[in-house]
Each structure stands twice: as structure tokens, then as C-alpha cells.
Amino acid sequence: MDGICETACPECDLLVELDSLLAGQRANCPRCGHLLTSFDPGATTRALAFAVAALILLGVANAFPFLELRQSGLETMMTIPGAGAELYQGGHRVLAGMVLVPIALLPASLLGLMVALLIPLRAGTNAPWLVGAGRLLFGLNAWTMSEVFIIGVLVSLVKIGAMATVVIGAAFWAYGGFVLCFVAAFGSLDRYQLWREIERCRA
């Protein structure tokens, strides 16, 4: 990736000219020292692997029981889609959407976008959806709540465990693995370098 490009520092808004980086090199803002970009040749491959793994784990998490509660001979099983369906059938349609969209539907869509974006980039080929996928990928990521959801579940387990027997299902572990892979996939991507790669493929 040759040539000088300009980018604005997200911390202090200084417009900085950046030249091509070698593997392992980092570029920091000359004013505030904020990391602007770093070049890792294996980042695209790593992000793609994490994205595919996250999609598989999310599928498992939606297909199996998440939690099972047992109290006084009564058993209640919870699944992620089932939780949204119960809210919807109970007349809480907005709440059902607020539950399912940020913890399942939106992350799955973003991972699909990431896979659709990274496969052409790895192959070095142009695709008509590269720019749109790149914009959506970073624009919608802030609206996912998968990390918040799993932390909230862990906190709730402490309180529920004092009132009932809690059996953790396979979906719980799958969702935890999904969250780790989801975070790792986005953490592997450098936004500046990704856009330079998109520009190179479209040239």
C-alpha cells in the first residue's frame, strides 16, 4: 500500500499525513500521541477467522438451552430466541426487539458484513459492496450489546442462584465464546489500514 494519505486524529482532530507503514510499525498523533494506525499483514486473515468462529458459536448459542432454573419441582428453560419470543407474545414487542437486535441479530449481521468484506480483500479483488460494507461495519458496531448482555447474565446468576438451582446450558458457553471471538475480530481490524486496503482493491 503505497502513497501518502491524510487522516484526522480521533482525539484532537489534528489532520495528519501518513505514509505507508512496514509490518509492525505504528503511527501516533504528533500532537497528543494517540495511536492512529498500526500495520499488521496478518490482521485480515485473523479477523476473518475470528468472524467465522463467532458466527458458528452464535448459531450454537441460538440453537441450544441457555439457562435452566429449577425450584420446588418446577423447571424453566431459557433460550435466546425463546426469551425474545416470550416478550413478543406477551405484548412487549418493542422490548423483544431491544433484546434480540443488539445481542443476536445485529452482531450476526455485522459478522456477515465482515466476512463479505474480508474475503474479497484477502483475494485482492474488487467487489461492489466493499465501501458500503466498510461504512456499516464501523458505524453499527457501537450498537451491539453482546458484551453487556453476558456481563449482566453473570451478575444475575449470583442473585438467582440464591433463590433457585441454576443449570448453565451449552448456549451459555457458546455465547461466551462468541463474545470473545466477536471482540477479537473487531480488535484485529485497524480502521485506517482497512480503508487503504479497500481503496487499493478498488483502484
PDB file of C-alpha atoms in Angstrom:
ATOM      1  CA  MET A   1       0.000   0.000   0.000  1.00  0.00           C
ATOM      2  CA  ASP A   2       1.901   2.996  -1.332  1.00  0.00           C
ATOM      3  CA  GLY A   3       1.336   6.707  -1.121  1.00  0.00           C
ATOM      4  CA  ILE A   4       0.630   9.335   1.483  1.00  0.00           C
ATOM      5  CA  CYS A   5      -2.874   9.701   2.888  1.00  0.00           C
ATOM      6  CA  GLU A   6      -4.411  12.116   5.360  1.00  0.00           C
ATOM      7  CA  THR A   7      -6.394  11.164   8.430  1.00  0.00           C
ATOM      8  CA  ALA A   8      -7.807  13.108  11.363  1.00  0.00           C
ATOM      9  CA  CYS A   9      -6.792  12.173  14.888  1.00  0.00           C
ATOM     10  CA  PRO A  10      -9.932  10.940  16.704  1.00  0.00           C
ATOM     11  CA  GLU A  11      -8.721  12.536  19.944  1.00  0.00           C
ATOM     12  CA  CYS A  12      -7.591  16.044  18.965  1.00  0.00           C
ATOM     13  CA  ASP A  13      -8.815  16.327  15.319  1.00  0.00           C
ATOM     14  CA  LEU A  14      -5.334  17.142  14.014  1.00  0.00           C
ATOM     15  CA  LEU A  15      -5.039  16.342  10.304  1.00  0.00           C
ATOM     16  CA  VAL A  16      -2.041  14.048   9.914  1.00  0.00           C
ATOM     17  CA  GLU A  17      -0.285  12.870   6.751  1.00  0.00           C
ATOM     18  CA  LEU A  18       0.583   9.181   6.935  1.00  0.00           C
ATOM     19  CA  ASP A  19       2.960   7.310   4.669  1.00  0.00           C
ATOM     20  CA  SER A  20       2.872   3.569   4.082  1.00  0.00           C
ATOM     21  CA  LEU A  21       3.911   1.533   7.117  1.00  0.00           C
ATOM     22  CA  LEU A  22       6.054  -1.562   7.283  1.00  0.00           C
ATOM     23  CA  ALA A  23       4.931  -4.666   9.136  1.00  0.00           C
ATOM     24  CA  GLY A  24       4.814  -3.972  12.870  1.00  0.00           C
ATOM     25  CA  GLN A  25       5.131  -0.194  12.519  1.00  0.00           C
ATOM     26  CA  ARG A  26       2.779   2.167  14.349  1.00  0.00           C
ATOM     27  CA  ALA A  27       1.846   5.793  13.709  1.00  0.00           C
ATOM     28  CA  ASN A  28       0.934   8.144  16.548  1.00  0.00           C
ATOM     29  CA  CYS A  29      -0.537  11.636  16.523  1.00  0.00           C
ATOM     30  CA  PRO A  30       2.316  14.188  16.795  1.00  0.00           C
ATOM     31  CA  ARG A  31       0.154  16.447  18.969  1.00  0.00           C
ATOM     32  CA  CYS A  32      -1.483  14.166  21.551  1.00  0.00           C
ATOM     33  CA  GLY A  33       0.315  10.865  20.999  1.00  0.00           C
ATOM     34  CA  HIS A  34      -2.887   8.914  20.239  1.00  0.00           C
ATOM     35  CA  LEU A  35      -2.337   5.736  18.202  1.00  0.00           C
ATOM     36  CA  LEU A  36      -3.600   6.431  14.688  1.00  0.00           C
ATOM     37  CA  THR A  37      -2.804   3.155  12.982  1.00  0.00           C
ATOM     38  CA  SER A  38      -0.554   0.118  13.008  1.00  0.00           C
ATOM     39  CA  PHE A  39       0.181  -2.256  10.154  1.00  0.00           C
ATOM     40  CA  ASP A  40      -0.151  -6.000  10.705  1.00  0.00           C
ATOM     41  CA  PRO A  41      -0.096  -8.053   7.472  1.00  0.00           C
ATOM     42  CA  GLY A  42      -1.927 -10.931   9.164  1.00  0.00           C
ATOM     43  CA  ALA A  43      -4.752  -8.827  10.609  1.00  0.00           C
ATOM     44  CA  THR A  44      -7.235  -9.522   7.810  1.00  0.00           C
ATOM     45  CA  THR A  45      -6.759 -13.287   7.993  1.00  0.00           C
ATOM     46  CA  ARG A  46      -7.006 -13.267  11.780  1.00  0.00           C
ATOM     47  CA  ALA A  47     -10.146 -11.110  11.782  1.00  0.00           C
ATOM     48  CA  LEU A  48     -11.786 -13.368   9.190  1.00  0.00           C
ATOM     49  CA  ALA A  49     -11.029 -16.479  11.249  1.00  0.00           C
ATOM     50  CA  PHE A  50     -12.465 -14.903  14.401  1.00  0.00           C
ATOM     51  CA  ALA A  51     -15.551 -13.702  12.498  1.00  0.00           C
ATOM     52  CA  VAL A  52     -16.314 -17.175  11.118  1.00  0.00           C
ATOM     53  CA  ALA A  53     -15.774 -18.739  14.552  1.00  0.00           C
ATOM     54  CA  ALA A  54     -18.058 -16.128  16.133  1.00  0.00           C
ATOM     55  CA  LEU A  55     -20.822 -16.856  13.606  1.00  0.00           C
ATOM     56  CA  ILE A  56     -20.634 -20.583  14.323  1.00  0.00           C
ATOM     57  CA  LEU A  57     -20.717 -20.044  18.078  1.00  0.00           C
ATOM     58  CA  LEU A  58     -23.631 -17.618  17.792  1.00  0.00           C
ATOM     59  CA  GLY A  59     -25.550 -20.225  15.819  1.00  0.00           C
ATOM     60  CA  VAL A  60     -24.904 -22.784  18.563  1.00  0.00           C
ATOM     61  CA  ALA A  61     -25.941 -20.267  21.225  1.00  0.00           C
ATOM     62  CA  ASN A  62     -29.287 -19.739  19.497  1.00  0.00           C
ATOM     63  CA  ALA A  63     -29.948 -23.449  18.984  1.00  0.00           C
ATOM     64  CA  PHE A  64     -29.412 -24.811  22.499  1.00  0.00           C
ATOM     65  CA  PRO A  65     -30.699 -24.017  26.011  1.00  0.00           C
ATOM     66  CA  PHE A  66     -29.059 -21.015  27.638  1.00  0.00           C
ATOM     67  CA  LEU A  67     -30.128 -21.498  31.257  1.00  0.00           C
ATOM     68  CA  GLU A  68     -32.414 -23.811  33.188  1.00  0.00           C
ATOM     69  CA  LEU A  69     -33.958 -22.836  36.525  1.00  0.00           C
ATOM     70  CA  ARG A  70     -35.203 -25.424  38.995  1.00  0.00           C
ATOM     71  CA  GLN A  71     -37.221 -24.559  42.091  1.00  0.00           C
ATOM     72  CA  SER A  72     -39.722 -26.592  44.132  1.00  0.00           C
ATOM     73  CA  GLY A  73     -40.055 -29.224  41.441  1.00  0.00           C
ATOM     74  CA  LEU A  74     -40.648 -26.685  38.676  1.00  0.00           C
ATOM     75  CA  GLU A  75     -38.260 -26.312  35.760  1.00  0.00           C
ATOM     76  CA  THR A  76     -37.937 -23.369  33.391  1.00  0.00           C
ATOM     77  CA  MET A  77     -35.662 -23.468  30.359  1.00  0.00           C
ATOM     78  CA  MET A  78     -34.496 -20.306  28.607  1.00  0.00           C
ATOM     79  CA  THR A  79     -33.116 -19.888  25.111  1.00  0.00           C
ATOM     80  CA  ILE A  80     -32.051 -16.617  23.497  1.00  0.00           C
ATOM     81  CA  PRO A  81     -34.703 -16.721  20.726  1.00  0.00           C
ATOM     82  CA  GLY A  82     -37.242 -18.013  23.252  1.00  0.00           C
ATOM     83  CA  ALA A  83     -36.680 -15.026  25.528  1.00  0.00           C
ATOM     84  CA  GLY A  84     -37.494 -12.649  22.688  1.00  0.00           C
ATOM     85  CA  ALA A  85     -40.489 -14.741  21.618  1.00  0.00           C
ATOM     86  CA  GLU A  86     -41.923 -14.729  25.141  1.00  0.00           C
ATOM     87  CA  LEU A  87     -41.681 -10.953  25.318  1.00  0.00           C
ATOM     88  CA  TYR A  88     -43.261 -10.586  21.881  1.00  0.00           C
ATOM     89  CA  GLN A  89     -46.145 -12.909  22.673  1.00  0.00           C
ATOM     90  CA  GLY A  90     -46.686 -11.086  25.950  1.00  0.00           C
ATOM     91  CA  GLY A  91     -47.321  -7.860  24.063  1.00  0.00           C
ATOM     92  CA  HIS A  92     -43.878  -6.329  24.704  1.00  0.00           C
ATOM     93  CA  ARG A  93     -42.873  -6.092  21.059  1.00  0.00           C
ATOM     94  CA  VAL A  94     -40.536  -3.127  21.426  1.00  0.00           C
ATOM     95  CA  LEU A  95     -38.781  -4.756  24.365  1.00  0.00           C
ATOM     96  CA  ALA A  96     -38.453  -8.009  22.417  1.00  0.00           C
ATOM     97  CA  GLY A  97     -36.719  -6.108  19.633  1.00  0.00           C
ATOM     98  CA  MET A  98     -34.490  -4.292  22.110  1.00  0.00           C
ATOM     99  CA  VAL A  99     -33.406  -7.659  23.487  1.00  0.00           C
ATOM    100  CA  LEU A 100     -32.869  -9.648  20.298  1.00  0.00           C
ATOM    101  CA  VAL A 101     -31.487  -6.984  17.949  1.00  0.00           C
ATOM    102  CA  PRO A 102     -28.397  -5.833  19.909  1.00  0.00           C
ATOM    103  CA  ILE A 103     -27.436  -9.253  21.322  1.00  0.00           C
ATOM    104  CA  ALA A 104     -28.113 -11.549  18.359  1.00  0.00           C
ATOM    105  CA  LEU A 105     -29.444 -10.069  15.113  1.00  0.00           C
ATOM    106  CA  LEU A 106     -27.128  -7.059  14.818  1.00  0.00           C
ATOM    107  CA  PRO A 107     -23.925  -8.946  15.794  1.00  0.00           C
ATOM    108  CA  ALA A 108     -24.780 -11.691  13.288  1.00  0.00           C
ATOM    109  CA  SER A 109     -25.357  -9.081  10.571  1.00  0.00           C
ATOM    110  CA  LEU A 110     -22.071  -7.335  11.362  1.00  0.00           C
ATOM    111  CA  LEU A 111     -20.159 -10.609  11.265  1.00  0.00           C
ATOM    112  CA  GLY A 112     -21.746 -11.423   7.917  1.00  0.00           C
ATOM    113  CA  LEU A 113     -20.672  -8.000   6.650  1.00  0.00           C
ATOM    114  CA  MET A 114     -17.160  -8.574   7.940  1.00  0.00           C
ATOM    115  CA  VAL A 115     -16.872 -11.923   6.164  1.00  0.00           C
ATOM    116  CA  ALA A 116     -18.290 -10.443   2.939  1.00  0.00           C
ATOM    117  CA  LEU A 117     -15.778  -7.588   3.206  1.00  0.00           C
ATOM    118  CA  LEU A 118     -12.651  -9.502   4.174  1.00  0.00           C
ATOM    119  CA  ILE A 119     -12.878 -12.366   1.673  1.00  0.00           C
ATOM    120  CA  PRO A 120     -12.528 -10.046  -1.375  1.00  0.00           C
ATOM    121  CA  LEU A 121      -9.824  -8.042   0.404  1.00  0.00           C
ATOM    122  CA  ARG A 122      -7.791 -11.182   1.091  1.00  0.00           C
ATOM    123  CA  ALA A 123      -8.177 -12.206  -2.543  1.00  0.00           C
ATOM    124  CA  GLY A 124      -7.244  -8.704  -3.701  1.00  0.00           C
ATOM    125  CA  THR A 125     -10.379  -8.392  -5.824  1.00  0.00           C
ATOM    126  CA  ASN A 126     -12.864  -5.560  -6.106  1.00  0.00           C
ATOM    127  CA  ALA A 127     -16.474  -6.062  -5.065  1.00  0.00           C
ATOM    128  CA  PRO A 128     -19.303  -3.516  -5.413  1.00  0.00           C
ATOM    129  CA  TRP A 129     -20.223  -3.751  -1.725  1.00  0.00           C
ATOM    130  CA  LEU A 130     -16.782  -3.001  -0.233  1.00  0.00           C
ATOM    131  CA  VAL A 131     -17.358   0.676   0.590  1.00  0.00           C
ATOM    132  CA  GLY A 132     -20.902   0.191   1.873  1.00  0.00           C
ATOM    133  CA  ALA A 133     -19.909  -2.810   3.972  1.00  0.00           C
ATOM    134  CA  GLY A 134     -16.982  -0.899   5.459  1.00  0.00           C
ATOM    135  CA  ARG A 135     -19.171   2.039   6.460  1.00  0.00           C
ATOM    136  CA  LEU A 136     -21.850  -0.154   8.017  1.00  0.00           C
ATOM    137  CA  LEU A 137     -19.303  -2.314   9.792  1.00  0.00           C
ATOM    138  CA  PHE A 138     -17.823   0.509  11.827  1.00  0.00           C
ATOM    139  CA  GLY A 139     -20.979   2.610  12.014  1.00  0.00           C
ATOM    140  CA  LEU A 140     -23.183  -0.074  13.582  1.00  0.00           C
ATOM    141  CA  ASN A 141     -20.649  -1.779  15.822  1.00  0.00           C
ATOM    142  CA  ALA A 142     -21.290   0.691  18.646  1.00  0.00           C
ATOM    143  CA  TRP A 143     -24.919  -0.502  18.851  1.00  0.00           C
ATOM    144  CA  THR A 144     -24.128  -4.113  19.711  1.00  0.00           C
ATOM    145  CA  MET A 145     -24.659  -5.125  23.337  1.00  0.00           C
ATOM    146  CA  SER A 146     -23.317  -8.675  23.418  1.00  0.00           C
ATOM    147  CA  GLU A 147     -20.610  -7.890  25.982  1.00  0.00           C
ATOM    148  CA  VAL A 148     -23.081  -6.025  28.192  1.00  0.00           C
ATOM    149  CA  PHE A 149     -25.540  -8.921  27.946  1.00  0.00           C
ATOM    150  CA  ILE A 150     -23.091 -11.605  29.070  1.00  0.00           C
ATOM    151  CA  ILE A 151     -21.870  -9.441  31.979  1.00  0.00           C
ATOM    152  CA  GLY A 152     -25.483  -8.801  33.004  1.00  0.00           C
ATOM    153  CA  VAL A 153     -26.207 -12.528  32.927  1.00  0.00           C
ATOM    154  CA  LEU A 154     -23.200 -13.259  35.138  1.00  0.00           C
ATOM    155  CA  VAL A 155     -24.359 -10.672  37.674  1.00  0.00           C
ATOM    156  CA  SER A 156     -27.901 -12.058  37.586  1.00  0.00           C
ATOM    157  CA  LEU A 157     -26.667 -15.610  38.171  1.00  0.00           C
ATOM    158  CA  VAL A 158     -25.279 -14.572  41.548  1.00  0.00           C
ATOM    159  CA  LYS A 159     -28.701 -13.288  42.648  1.00  0.00           C
ATOM    160  CA  ILE A 160     -30.781 -16.047  41.056  1.00  0.00           C
ATOM    161  CA  GLY A 161     -28.521 -18.746  42.479  1.00  0.00           C
ATOM    162  CA  ALA A 162     -29.689 -17.844  45.979  1.00  0.00           C
ATOM    163  CA  MET A 163     -33.340 -18.474  45.065  1.00  0.00           C
ATOM    164  CA  ALA A 164     -33.234 -21.412  42.649  1.00  0.00           C
ATOM    165  CA  THR A 165     -30.955 -24.062  41.206  1.00  0.00           C
ATOM    166  CA  VAL A 166     -29.347 -22.754  38.032  1.00  0.00           C
ATOM    167  CA  VAL A 167     -28.181 -25.169  35.335  1.00  0.00           C
ATOM    168  CA  ILE A 168     -25.953 -23.498  32.767  1.00  0.00           C
ATOM    169  CA  GLY A 169     -26.680 -24.747  29.262  1.00  0.00           C
ATOM    170  CA  ALA A 170     -24.418 -25.239  26.263  1.00  0.00           C
ATOM    171  CA  ALA A 171     -25.673 -21.982  24.751  1.00  0.00           C
ATOM    172  CA  PHE A 172     -24.251 -20.002  27.675  1.00  0.00           C
ATOM    173  CA  TRP A 173     -20.719 -21.243  26.983  1.00  0.00           C
ATOM    174  CA  ALA A 174     -21.200 -20.870  23.241  1.00  0.00           C
ATOM    175  CA  TYR A 175     -22.360 -17.267  23.682  1.00  0.00           C
ATOM    176  CA  GLY A 176     -19.408 -16.518  25.931  1.00  0.00           C
ATOM    177  CA  GLY A 177     -17.079 -17.878  23.236  1.00  0.00           C
ATOM    178  CA  PHE A 178     -18.953 -15.859  20.629  1.00  0.00           C
ATOM    179  CA  VAL A 179     -18.417 -12.645  22.607  1.00  0.00           C
ATOM    180  CA  LEU A 180     -14.672 -13.329  22.868  1.00  0.00           C
ATOM    181  CA  CYS A 181     -14.385 -14.071  19.138  1.00  0.00           C
ATOM    182  CA  PHE A 182     -16.569 -11.065  18.240  1.00  0.00           C
ATOM    183  CA  VAL A 183     -14.384  -8.701  20.254  1.00  0.00           C
ATOM    184  CA  ALA A 184     -11.212 -10.311  18.870  1.00  0.00           C
ATOM    185  CA  ALA A 185     -12.470  -9.981  15.279  1.00  0.00           C
ATOM    186  CA  PHE A 186     -13.071  -6.244  15.595  1.00  0.00           C
ATOM    187  CA  GLY A 187      -9.927  -5.819  17.684  1.00  0.00           C
ATOM    188  CA  SER A 188      -7.879  -7.348  14.867  1.00  0.00           C
ATOM    189  CA  LEU A 189      -9.033  -4.718  12.384  1.00  0.00           C
ATOM    190  CA  ASP A 190      -7.274  -1.399  12.004  1.00  0.00           C
ATOM    191  CA  ARG A 191      -9.812   1.016  10.542  1.00  0.00           C
ATOM    192  CA  TYR A 192      -7.279   3.132   8.659  1.00  0.00           C
ATOM    193  CA  GLN A 193      -5.449   0.158   7.174  1.00  0.00           C
ATOM    194  CA  LEU A 194      -8.728  -1.500   6.217  1.00  0.00           C
ATOM    195  CA  TRP A 195      -9.840   1.546   4.252  1.00  0.00           C
ATOM    196  CA  ARG A 196      -6.488   1.724   2.498  1.00  0.00           C
ATOM    197  CA  GLU A 197      -6.901  -1.911   1.528  1.00  0.00           C
ATOM    198  CA  ILE A 198     -10.397  -1.178   0.197  1.00  0.00           C
ATOM    199  CA  GLU A 199      -9.029   1.719  -1.864  1.00  0.00           C
ATOM    200  CA  ARG A 200      -6.256  -0.495  -3.228  1.00  0.00           C
ATOM    201  CA  CYS A 201      -8.749  -3.154  -4.337  1.00  0.00           C
ATOM    202  CA  ARG A 202     -10.984  -0.564  -5.991  1.00  0.00           C
ATOM    203  CA  ALA A 203      -8.117   1.105  -7.869  1.00  0.00           C
TER     204      ALA A 203
END
